[in-house]
Amino acid sequence: MATGRNHRPATRSRGIPEATVARLPLYLRALTALSERSVPTVSSEELAAAAGVNSAKLRKDFSYLGSYGTRGVGYDVEYLVYQISRELGLTQDWPVAIVGIGNLGAALANYGGFASRGFRVAALIDADPAMAGTPVAGIPVQHADDLDRIISENGVSIGVITTPPGAAQQVCDRLVAAGVTSILNFAPTVLSVPDGVDVRKVDLSIELQILAFHEQRKAGEDTAADSAPDPAAPPVRATTTSRKGPDGDMPAVMPA
Amino acid sequence: MATGRNHRPATRSRGIPEATVARLPLYLRALTALSERSVPTVSSEELAAAAGVNSAKLRKDFSYLGSYGTRGVGYDVEYLVYQISRELGLTQDWPVAIVGIGNLGAALANYGGFASRGFRVAALIDADPAMAGTPVAGIPVQHADDLDRIISENGVSIGVITTPPGAAQQVCDRLVAAGVTSILNFAPTVLSVPDGVDVRKVDLSIELQILAFHEQRKAGEDTAADSAPDPAAPPVRATTTSRKGPDGDMPAVMPA
DNA sequence: TGTTGTGAAGCGGTTCACAGCA
DNA sequence: TGCTGTGAACCGCTTCACAACA
């Protein structure tokens, strides 16, 4: 999901569990940092600490890739960087198109970490004719009318959607029609796509709401064990029936 | 979350599974849309379709909150909007501070969906003195020196980190010291925090790498069953030992 | 009749604990 | 001796299938 996942069922891809795939980039980042410090080998314990996971999980993850460690010693950093990069498909270049060049789209276009590892911003696309030609992050914005051609000519297979929610599904459909088979969606919209197309979503609002849930619980622990009914007036249900809430419940008709 | 989660162990919070909590915002969004269209009731099937999940999962999720439906009829939209909002803690106001007002920080500050539901950008903080006072999205940027005071005065308990990776841990420490107990981290860094502090991370780079993994697999299916060794020269391992890769393996010493 | 609510089965992932090996 | 690799136990989530009931 970032985050939650609008994604294929969690079957294994060539024997590698989805959860493991999601952690490989984490390991890769930690290993890259070690590599830059010219550290030759690393133990599962050390690497796990750097990646923020526990060592048993890391070893299990690596075991799906093959036996790349040396017992009694650890893992060869450079070798592992290469193996994970290869497994993730980062030894090749991935041209990416960003559709919707508002604040967020522009921020992503300018994001440095983007290009650093296998990805390259090949095109910026927006529906506003006034933006056409204007360079953002050194890349000229092209008009959405040419979306199909732009995708084809650049061999784009990964699209990033940063449009307003109302436009997201339509943009998605056009991207898919043009040949895009992986989509990273920043719009707060549930996208429907044909089989064979992967969608991952990043949603700031959802992340905040999850944090708010836990935050509320923390606050509740300080006071009484059960939270008092909320002061805000709740809507009254259409039918007046007894309701069974776990706790902090309220009567069907709320007194003002 | 988005993606992968640097998070507390997946124990249940007041009986509500973490996976369910992560979906509640999705249901809430779909319900809000129905509410705006003045739809009075909705079945689990319909709502599930709108939220992009299956109906059995939705019913199970709702069962953790209580018995809020009516058999043979469905769920009262307004009532459910309120119950989920309350469960997520959105009936109260959450002041949020954004630290690091670069492209991304500014984009988030301008993001409309932010304020719409319970959250309010209470402060923008940056380490660059030149930015101090400059308004972004109508909110003046304040200097990081005053971070502690700003957090306290505004009662901020949720912090958003959009700094460069090198500054993220330090900013995190200062936020936590000032009383922040929930952090949304956009920096590609593993944050370490004391118990009781929640961290969620959003990482564009990780999401893209996961997509690339699957994209590579799709491409591989078209050609031969096993992927040919990558043309790029792999690093040679320090020790020359037989390696056991699942397939597409390469000899310890790669011929040019 | 139509839809919810939920035991129970199934499944994927995590953790444990130790055998295997440099 | 020390660290990896992994079977097995465990755990939480998903899915199934149907009883409960407005």
Coordinates of C-alpha atoms (C1' of nucleotides) in Angstrom, one line a residue:
Chain A
M1 CA 0.0 0.0 0.0
A2 CA 1.4 1.5 0.9
T3 CA 0.5 0.9 2.1
G4 CA -3.4 -1.6 2.1
R5 CA -3.2 -3.2 -1.2
N6 CA -5.4 -3.1 -4.2
H7 CA -3.5 -6.0 -5.7
R8 CA -3.5 -9.5 -7.0
P9 CA -4.3 -12.2 -4.5
A10 CA -1.3 -13.0 -2.4
T11 CA -0.2 -16.0 -4.3
R12 CA 3.5 -16.6 -4.6
S13 CA 5.3 -15.2 -7.6
R14 CA 7.8 -17.7 -8.7
G15 CA 8.0 -19.0 -5.2
I16 CA 8.6 -15.6 -3.6
P17 CA 5.9 -14.6 -1.2
E18 CA 4.4 -11.2 -1.8
A19 CA 5.4 -10.1 1.7
T20 CA 9.0 -10.9 0.9
V21 CA 9.0 -9.0 -2.3
A22 CA 7.7 -5.9 -0.4
R23 CA 10.7 -6.1 1.9
L24 CA 13.4 -6.6 -0.8
P25 CA 13.6 -2.9 -1.5
L26 CA 14.2 -2.3 2.2
Y27 CA 17.1 -4.7 2.3
L28 CA 18.4 -3.2 -0.9
R29 CA 18.5 0.2 0.5
A30 CA 20.3 -0.9 3.7
L31 CA 22.8 -2.9 1.6
T32 CA 23.4 0.0 -0.7
A33 CA 24.3 2.2 2.3
L34 CA 26.7 -0.5 3.5
S35 CA 28.2 -0.8 0.0
E36 CA 28.8 3.0 -0.1
R37 CA 30.7 2.6 3.2
S38 CA 32.7 -0.2 1.6
V39 CA 31.5 -2.8 4.1
P40 CA 32.4 -6.2 2.6
T41 CA 30.1 -8.5 4.5
V42 CA 27.2 -8.3 6.9
S43 CA 25.4 -10.7 9.2
S44 CA 21.7 -11.3 9.1
E45 CA 21.5 -9.7 12.5
E46 CA 23.2 -6.5 11.5
L47 CA 21.4 -6.1 8.2
A48 CA 18.0 -6.9 9.8
A49 CA 18.6 -4.1 12.3
A50 CA 19.5 -1.7 9.5
A51 CA 16.3 -2.6 7.6
G52 CA 14.1 -2.5 10.7
V53 CA 13.0 -6.2 10.6
N54 CA 14.0 -9.2 12.7
S55 CA 16.8 -11.5 11.6
A56 CA 14.8 -14.7 11.3
K57 CA 12.5 -13.0 8.8
L58 CA 15.4 -11.7 6.8
R59 CA 17.0 -15.1 6.6
K60 CA 13.8 -16.6 5.5
D61 CA 13.3 -14.0 2.9
F62 CA 16.7 -14.5 1.5
S63 CA 16.2 -18.2 1.5
Y64 CA 13.5 -17.8 -1.2
L65 CA 16.1 -16.1 -3.5
G66 CA 18.7 -18.8 -3.0
S67 CA 21.6 -19.6 -0.7
Y68 CA 23.5 -16.4 -0.9
G69 CA 25.1 -16.4 2.5
T70 CA 28.1 -18.0 4.1
R71 CA 27.6 -19.9 7.4
G72 CA 29.7 -18.5 10.2
V73 CA 30.4 -15.3 8.2
G74 CA 27.3 -13.6 6.8
Y75 CA 26.4 -12.1 3.4
D76 CA 28.7 -10.6 0.8
V77 CA 27.3 -7.1 0.4
E78 CA 28.1 -6.4 -3.2
Y79 CA 26.9 -9.8 -4.3
L80 CA 23.6 -9.5 -2.4
V81 CA 23.0 -6.0 -3.9
Y82 CA 23.3 -7.5 -7.3
Q83 CA 21.1 -10.5 -6.6
I84 CA 18.3 -8.4 -5.1
S85 CA 18.5 -5.8 -7.9
R86 CA 18.2 -8.5 -10.4
E87 CA 15.3 -10.2 -8.6
L88 CA 13.5 -6.8 -8.5
G89 CA 14.2 -6.2 -12.1
L90 CA 16.3 -3.1 -11.4
T91 CA 19.2 -4.1 -13.7
Q92 CA 17.1 -2.8 -16.5
D93 CA 15.7 0.7 -17.1
W94 CA 12.1 1.4 -16.4
P95 CA 10.6 4.5 -18.2
V96 CA 7.9 6.0 -16.1
A97 CA 5.1 8.4 -17.1
I98 CA 3.5 10.7 -14.6
V99 CA 0.0 11.8 -15.4
G100 CA -1.4 14.9 -13.6
I101 CA 1.2 17.6 -13.1
G102 CA -0.2 19.4 -10.1
N103 CA 1.6 20.0 -6.9
L104 CA 2.1 16.3 -6.2
G105 CA 3.0 15.4 -9.8
A106 CA 5.6 18.1 -9.9
A107 CA 7.0 17.1 -6.6
L108 CA 7.4 13.5 -7.8
A109 CA 9.0 14.7 -11.0
N110 CA 11.5 16.5 -9.0
Y111 CA 12.1 13.7 -6.6
G112 CA 15.7 12.6 -6.8
G113 CA 15.4 9.1 -5.4
F114 CA 13.2 8.4 -8.4
A115 CA 15.9 8.1 -11.0
S116 CA 18.5 6.7 -8.7
R117 CA 17.5 3.1 -9.0
G118 CA 16.3 1.8 -12.4
F119 CA 13.5 4.3 -12.9
R120 CA 13.5 7.2 -15.3
V121 CA 10.8 9.9 -15.7
A122 CA 10.2 9.5 -19.4
A123 CA 7.2 11.7 -19.7
L124 CA 5.0 14.2 -17.9
I125 CA 1.4 14.4 -19.0
D126 CA -1.4 16.9 -18.1
A127 CA -4.8 17.7 -19.4
D128 CA -4.3 21.5 -19.0
P129 CA -3.4 22.9 -22.5
A130 CA -1.8 25.9 -20.7
M131 CA 0.8 23.6 -19.2
A132 CA 1.9 22.0 -22.5
G133 CA 5.5 22.8 -23.2
T134 CA 6.3 24.1 -19.8
P135 CA 9.2 22.2 -18.4
V136 CA 8.9 20.7 -14.9
A137 CA 12.1 19.3 -13.5
G138 CA 13.6 19.8 -16.9
I139 CA 11.0 17.7 -18.7
P140 CA 8.4 19.4 -20.9
V141 CA 4.8 18.7 -20.0
Q142 CA 2.8 17.1 -22.8
H143 CA -0.9 17.2 -23.4
A144 CA -3.1 14.3 -22.5
D145 CA -4.5 14.1 -26.0
D146 CA -1.2 12.5 -27.0
L147 CA -1.1 10.1 -24.1
D148 CA -1.4 7.0 -26.3
R149 CA 1.5 8.0 -28.5
I150 CA 3.7 9.2 -25.7
I151 CA 3.3 5.9 -23.9
S152 CA 4.0 3.8 -27.0
E153 CA 7.0 5.9 -28.2
N154 CA 8.7 5.8 -24.8
G155 CA 8.0 2.1 -24.1
V156 CA 6.3 3.1 -20.8
S157 CA 5.0 0.1 -18.8
I158 CA 4.7 1.9 -15.5
G159 CA 2.3 4.8 -15.0
V160 CA 1.9 7.1 -12.1
I161 CA -1.5 8.8 -11.6
T162 CA -1.5 12.1 -9.7
T163 CA -4.6 13.5 -11.1
P164 CA -7.7 14.7 -9.2
P165 CA -9.9 11.7 -8.2
G166 CA -12.5 12.4 -10.8
A167 CA -10.1 11.9 -13.7
A168 CA -8.2 8.9 -12.3
Q169 CA -10.3 6.1 -13.7
Q170 CA -10.4 7.6 -17.1
V171 CA -6.7 8.2 -17.1
C172 CA -6.1 4.7 -15.9
D173 CA -8.2 3.2 -18.7
R174 CA -6.3 5.2 -21.3
L175 CA -2.9 4.2 -19.8
V176 CA -4.0 0.5 -19.8
A177 CA -5.3 0.8 -23.4
A178 CA -1.9 2.3 -24.4
G179 CA 0.0 -0.7 -23.0
V180 CA 0.7 0.3 -19.4
T181 CA 0.6 -2.8 -17.1
S182 CA 1.6 -1.4 -13.7
I183 CA 0.1 1.6 -12.1
L184 CA 1.0 3.6 -9.0
N185 CA -2.1 5.5 -8.0
F186 CA -2.0 8.6 -5.8
A187 CA -5.6 9.6 -6.4
P188 CA -8.1 8.6 -3.6
T189 CA -10.0 6.4 -6.0
V190 CA -10.6 2.7 -6.3
L191 CA -9.3 1.8 -9.8
S192 CA -10.7 -1.1 -11.7
V193 CA -8.3 -2.7 -14.2
P194 CA -8.3 -5.8 -16.3
D195 CA -6.4 -8.9 -15.2
G196 CA -2.7 -8.7 -15.7
V197 CA -2.5 -5.1 -14.7
D198 CA -1.0 -4.3 -11.2
V199 CA -2.2 -1.4 -9.2
R200 CA -0.6 -0.1 -6.0
K201 CA -2.0 2.8 -4.2
V202 CA -0.6 5.5 -2.0
D203 CA -3.1 7.4 0.0
L204 CA -2.1 10.1 2.5
S205 CA -5.5 10.4 3.8
I206 CA -5.8 6.7 4.6
E207 CA -2.5 6.6 6.4
L208 CA -3.5 9.6 8.5
Q209 CA -6.8 7.9 9.4
I210 CA -5.0 4.8 10.5
L211 CA -2.7 6.9 12.7
A212 CA -5.7 8.7 14.1
F213 CA -7.3 5.4 15.1
H214 CA -4.3 4.4 17.2
E215 CA -3.8 7.9 18.5
Q216 CA -7.4 7.9 19.8
R217 CA -6.8 4.6 21.5
K218 CA -3.7 6.0 23.2
A219 CA -5.6 9.0 24.5
G220 CA -8.4 6.7 25.7
E221 CA -6.1 4.7 27.8
D222 CA -5.2 7.7 29.8
T223 CA -8.8 8.4 30.9
A224 CA -11.5 5.9 31.8
A225 CA -11.3 2.4 30.5
D226 CA -14.3 2.8 28.2
S227 CA -14.6 5.9 26.1
A228 CA -17.5 8.1 26.8
P229 CA -20.1 8.5 24.0
D230 CA -18.9 11.2 21.6
P231 CA -20.2 14.7 22.3
A232 CA -21.0 15.3 18.6
A233 CA -24.6 14.5 17.7
P234 CA -24.8 11.3 15.8
P235 CA -27.3 10.7 13.0
V236 CA -30.4 8.9 14.1
R237 CA -31.0 5.6 12.4
A238 CA -33.9 5.2 10.0
T239 CA -35.3 2.3 11.8
T240 CA -35.4 2.3 15.6
T241 CA -34.0 -0.9 16.7
S242 CA -31.8 -2.1 19.5
R243 CA -28.1 -1.7 18.5
K244 CA -25.3 -3.8 19.8
G245 CA -22.1 -1.9 19.9
P246 CA -19.0 -3.4 21.5
D247 CA -18.8 -0.4 24.0
G248 CA -19.2 3.3 23.9
D249 CA -22.5 2.6 22.3
M250 CA -25.2 5.1 22.0
P251 CA -29.0 4.9 22.1
A252 CA -30.8 4.8 18.8
V253 CA -32.1 8.3 19.5
M254 CA -29.4 10.5 20.9
P255 CA -30.4 13.1 23.5
A256 CA -29.1 16.5 22.6
Chain B
M1 CA 1.3 1.0 2.9
A2 CA 1.2 2.3 1.9
T3 CA 2.7 0.1 1.8
G4 CA 5.1 -2.3 4.1
R5 CA 4.7 -1.3 7.7
N6 CA 7.2 -0.2 10.3
H7 CA 4.6 -0.7 12.9
R8 CA 3.6 -2.4 16.2
P9 CA 3.1 -6.1 16.1
A10 CA -0.3 -7.0 14.5
T11 CA -2.1 -7.5 17.8
R12 CA -5.7 -6.5 17.9
S13 CA -6.5 -3.0 19.1
R14 CA -9.6 -3.3 21.2
G15 CA -10.6 -6.4 19.3
I16 CA -10.3 -4.8 15.9
P17 CA -7.7 -6.5 13.6
E18 CA -5.1 -4.2 12.1
A19 CA -6.1 -5.3 8.6
T20 CA -9.6 -4.2 9.3
V21 CA -8.5 -0.8 10.6
A22 CA -6.6 -0.3 7.4
R23 CA -9.8 -0.8 5.4
L24 CA -12.1 1.4 7.4
P25 CA -11.0 4.5 5.6
L26 CA -11.8 2.8 2.3
Y27 CA -15.3 2.0 3.5
L28 CA -15.7 5.5 4.8
R29 CA -14.8 7.1 1.5
A30 CA -17.2 4.9 -0.4
L31 CA -19.9 5.6 2.2
T32 CA -19.3 9.3 2.0
A33 CA -19.8 9.2 -1.8
L34 CA -23.1 7.4 -1.3
S35 CA -24.1 9.9 1.3
E36 CA -23.5 12.8 -1.0
R37 CA -25.8 11.1 -3.5
S38 CA -28.4 10.8 -0.7
V39 CA -28.4 7.0 -1.0
P40 CA -30.1 5.8 2.2
T41 CA -29.0 2.2 2.5
V42 CA -26.5 -0.1 0.9
S43 CA -25.9 -3.8 0.9
S44 CA -22.6 -5.4 1.7
E45 CA -22.3 -6.5 -1.9
E46 CA -22.7 -3.0 -3.3
L47 CA -20.5 -1.3 -0.7
A48 CA -17.8 -3.9 -1.1
A49 CA -17.7 -3.3 -4.9
A50 CA -17.4 0.4 -4.3
A51 CA -14.5 -0.1 -1.9
G52 CA -12.8 -2.7 -4.0
V53 CA -13.0 -5.6 -1.5
N54 CA -15.1 -8.7 -1.4
S55 CA -18.4 -8.7 0.6
A56 CA -17.5 -11.4 3.1
K57 CA -14.5 -9.5 4.2
L58 CA -16.5 -6.3 4.5
R59 CA -19.2 -8.0 6.6
K60 CA -16.5 -9.5 8.8
D61 CA -14.9 -6.2 9.2
F62 CA -18.1 -4.5 10.2
S63 CA -18.8 -7.3 12.7
Y64 CA -15.9 -6.2 14.7
L65 CA -17.5 -2.8 15.1
G66 CA -20.8 -4.1 16.2
S67 CA -24.1 -5.2 14.5
Y68 CA -24.8 -2.1 12.5
G69 CA -26.7 -3.7 9.6
T70 CA -30.2 -4.9 9.0
R71 CA -30.7 -8.4 7.7
G72 CA -32.5 -8.5 4.4
V73 CA -31.9 -4.8 3.9
G74 CA -28.3 -3.7 4.3
Y75 CA -26.6 -0.9 6.1
D76 CA -27.9 2.6 6.8
V77 CA -25.4 4.9 5.1
E78 CA -25.5 7.9 7.4
Y79 CA -25.4 5.8 10.5
L80 CA -22.4 3.8 9.2
V81 CA -20.5 6.9 8.2
Y82 CA -20.9 8.2 11.8
Q83 CA -19.9 4.9 13.4
I84 CA -16.8 4.4 11.3
S85 CA -15.8 8.1 11.7
R86 CA -16.1 7.7 15.5
E87 CA -14.1 4.4 15.5
L88 CA -11.3 6.1 13.5
G89 CA -11.3 9.1 15.8
L90 CA -12.4 11.5 13.1
T91 CA -15.1 13.1 15.1
Q92 CA -12.4 15.2 16.7
D93 CA -9.9 17.6 15.1
W94 CA -6.3 16.4 14.6
P95 CA -3.8 19.2 14.2
V96 CA -0.9 18.0 12.0
A97 CA 2.6 19.4 11.5
I98 CA 4.5 19.0 8.3
V99 CA 8.3 19.1 8.7
G100 CA 10.4 19.7 5.6
I101 CA 8.7 22.1 3.2
G102 CA 10.3 21.1 -0.1
N103 CA 8.4 20.1 -3.2
L104 CA 6.7 17.2 -1.4
G105 CA 6.0 19.0 1.8
A106 CA 4.5 21.9 -0.1
A107 CA 2.4 19.6 -2.2
L108 CA 1.0 17.9 0.9
A109 CA 0.3 21.3 2.5
N110 CA -1.7 22.2 -0.6
Y111 CA -3.5 18.8 -0.7
G112 CA -7.2 19.4 -0.3
G113 CA -8.2 16.0 0.9
F114 CA -6.0 16.6 3.9
A115 CA -8.3 19.0 5.7
S116 CA -11.6 17.4 4.5
R117 CA -11.8 14.8 7.2
G118 CA -10.7 15.6 10.7
F119 CA -7.2 16.7 9.9
R120 CA -5.9 20.2 9.9
V121 CA -2.5 21.5 8.8
A122 CA -1.5 23.4 12.0
A123 CA 2.1 24.1 11.2
L124 CA 4.7 24.0 8.5
I125 CA 8.3 23.7 9.7
D126 CA 11.6 23.9 7.8
A127 CA 15.2 24.2 8.7
D128 CA 16.0 26.8 6.0
P129 CA 15.9 30.2 7.6
A130 CA 15.2 31.8 4.2
M131 CA 11.8 30.1 4.1
A132 CA 10.7 31.3 7.5
G133 CA 7.7 33.5 7.2
T134 CA 7.0 32.6 3.6
P135 CA 3.5 31.4 3.4
V136 CA 2.8 28.0 1.7
A137 CA -0.8 27.1 1.1
G138 CA -1.6 30.2 3.2
I139 CA 0.3 28.9 6.2
P140 CA 3.6 30.6 7.2
V141 CA 6.6 28.4 7.4
Q142 CA 8.3 28.4 10.8
H143 CA 11.8 27.6 11.6
A144 CA 12.9 24.3 13.0
D145 CA 14.5 25.9 16.0
D146 CA 11.0 26.5 17.4
L147 CA 9.8 23.0 16.7
D148 CA 9.3 22.1 20.3
R149 CA 7.2 25.2 21.0
I150 CA 5.2 24.9 17.8
I151 CA 4.2 21.3 18.6
S152 CA 3.3 22.1 22.1
E153 CA 1.3 25.3 21.4
N154 CA -0.7 23.6 18.7
G155 CA -1.3 20.4 20.5
V156 CA 0.1 18.4 17.6
S157 CA 0.2 14.7 18.1
I158 CA 0.6 13.7 14.5
G159 CA 3.7 14.7 12.6
V160 CA 4.5 14.3 8.9
I161 CA 8.2 14.1 7.9
T162 CA 9.1 15.2 4.4
T163 CA 12.7 16.1 5.0
P164 CA 15.7 14.7 3.1
P165 CA 16.6 11.3 4.4
G166 CA 19.6 12.5 6.4
A167 CA 17.5 14.7 8.6
A168 CA 14.6 12.4 9.1
Q169 CA 15.8 10.6 12.3
Q170 CA 16.8 13.8 14.0
V171 CA 13.5 15.5 13.2
C172 CA 11.7 12.4 14.3
D173 CA 13.6 12.4 17.7
R174 CA 12.7 16.1 18.2
L175 CA 9.1 15.5 17.3
V176 CA 8.8 12.6 19.7
A177 CA 10.5 14.7 22.4
A178 CA 8.0 17.4 21.9
G179 CA 5.1 15.1 22.4
V180 CA 4.3 13.7 19.0
T181 CA 3.1 10.1 19.2
S182 CA 2.2 9.3 15.6
I183 CA 4.5 9.9 12.6
L184 CA 3.9 9.6 8.9
N185 CA 7.3 9.3 7.3
F186 CA 7.9 10.1 3.6
A187 CA 11.7 10.0 3.9
P188 CA 13.3 6.8 2.7
T189 CA 14.7 6.1 6.2
V190 CA 14.1 3.5 8.8
L191 CA 13.0 5.5 11.9
S192 CA 13.6 4.2 15.3
V193 CA 11.1 5.4 17.9
P194 CA 10.3 4.5 21.5
D195 CA 7.4 2.2 22.4
G196 CA 4.1 3.9 22.2
V197 CA 5.0 5.9 19.1
D198 CA 3.4 4.8 15.8
V199 CA 5.3 5.2 12.6
R200 CA 3.8 4.6 9.1
K201 CA 5.9 5.1 6.0
V202 CA 5.1 6.1 2.5
D203 CA 7.9 5.3 0.1
L204 CA 7.5 6.0 -3.6
S205 CA 10.7 4.2 -4.5
I206 CA 9.6 1.0 -2.7
E207 CA 6.2 1.0 -4.4
L208 CA 7.9 1.3 -7.8
Q209 CA 10.3 -1.5 -7.1
I210 CA 7.5 -3.8 -6.2
L211 CA 5.8 -2.9 -9.4
A212 CA 9.0 -3.5 -11.3
F213 CA 9.3 -7.0 -9.8
H214 CA 5.9 -8.0 -11.1
E215 CA 6.5 -6.2 -14.4
Q216 CA 9.6 -8.2 -14.9
R217 CA 7.8 -11.4 -14.3
K218 CA 5.1 -10.5 -16.9
A219 CA 7.8 -9.8 -19.5
G220 CA 9.5 -13.0 -18.6
E221 CA 6.4 -15.1 -19.2
D222 CA 6.3 -13.9 -22.8
T223 CA 9.8 -15.3 -23.6
A224 CA 11.4 -18.4 -22.4
A225 CA 10.3 -20.0 -19.2
D226 CA 13.5 -19.3 -17.4
S227 CA 15.0 -15.8 -17.6
A228 CA 18.4 -15.6 -19.2
P229 CA 21.3 -14.4 -17.1
D230 CA 21.4 -10.6 -17.1
P231 CA 23.7 -9.0 -19.6
A232 CA 25.0 -6.6 -17.0
A233 CA 28.2 -7.8 -15.4
P234 CA 27.5 -9.0 -11.9
P235 CA 30.0 -8.5 -9.1
V236 CA 32.2 -11.4 -8.4
R237 CA 31.9 -12.9 -5.0
A238 CA 34.8 -12.7 -2.6
T239 CA 34.9 -16.4 -1.9
T240 CA 34.6 -18.7 -4.8
T241 CA 32.0 -21.3 -3.8
S242 CA 29.2 -23.0 -5.6
R243 CA 26.0 -21.0 -5.4
K244 CA 22.5 -22.3 -5.5
G245 CA 20.1 -20.0 -7.1
P246 CA 16.5 -21.0 -7.9
D247 CA 17.0 -20.4 -11.6
G248 CA 18.7 -18.0 -13.9
D249 CA 21.7 -18.5 -11.7
M250 CA 25.1 -17.4 -12.7
P251 CA 28.6 -18.9 -12.1
A252 CA 30.6 -17.4 -9.3
V253 CA 33.0 -16.0 -11.8
M254 CA 31.0 -14.5 -14.6
P255 CA 32.5 -14.6 -18.1
A256 CA 32.5 -11.2 -19.7
Chain C
dT1 C1' -37.2 -13.7 0.7
dG2 C1' -32.9 -11.4 1.0
dT3 C1' -29.1 -10.0 3.4
dT4 C1' -26.5 -9.8 7.6
dG5 C1' -23.5 -12.0 11.1
dT6 C1' -20.4 -15.6 12.2
dG7 C1' -18.4 -20.3 13.3
dA8 C1' -15.1 -23.1 11.0
dA9 C1' -11.8 -24.2 7.6
dG10 C1' -8.0 -22.7 4.8
dC11 C1' -4.0 -20.1 3.8
dG12 C1' -0.1 -17.1 4.0
dG13 C1' 3.3 -15.2 6.8
dT14 C1' 6.0 -15.0 11.2
dT15 C1' 8.6 -16.9 14.7
dC16 C1' 10.9 -20.5 16.9
dA17 C1' 14.6 -23.5 17.5
dC18 C1' 18.1 -26.2 15.8
dA19 C1' 20.5 -28.9 12.2
dG20 C1' 24.0 -27.9 8.9
dC21 C1' 28.1 -26.1 7.5
dA22 C1' 32.2 -22.7 6.8
Chain D
dT1 C1' 32.6 -21.6 17.2
dG2 C1' 29.3 -18.7 14.9
dC3 C1' 26.1 -17.8 11.6
dT4 C1' 23.1 -19.4 7.9
dG5 C1' 19.2 -22.1 6.1
dT6 C1' 14.9 -24.2 7.2
dG7 C1' 11.3 -27.6 9.0
dA8 C1' 7.6 -27.1 12.1
dA9 C1' 4.6 -24.7 15.2
dC10 C1' 2.0 -20.7 15.6
dC11 C1' -0.8 -16.8 14.5
dG12 C1' -3.8 -13.7 12.1
dC13 C1' -6.4 -12.9 8.2
dT14 C1' -9.4 -14.4 4.5
dT15 C1' -12.9 -17.2 2.6
dC16 C1' -16.6 -20.3 2.9
dA17 C1' -21.0 -21.6 3.9
dC18 C1' -25.0 -21.2 6.4
dA19 C1' -27.8 -20.1 10.5
dA20 C1' -30.3 -16.1 12.1
dC21 C1' -33.6 -12.9 11.3
dA22 C1' -35.9 -8.3 9.7

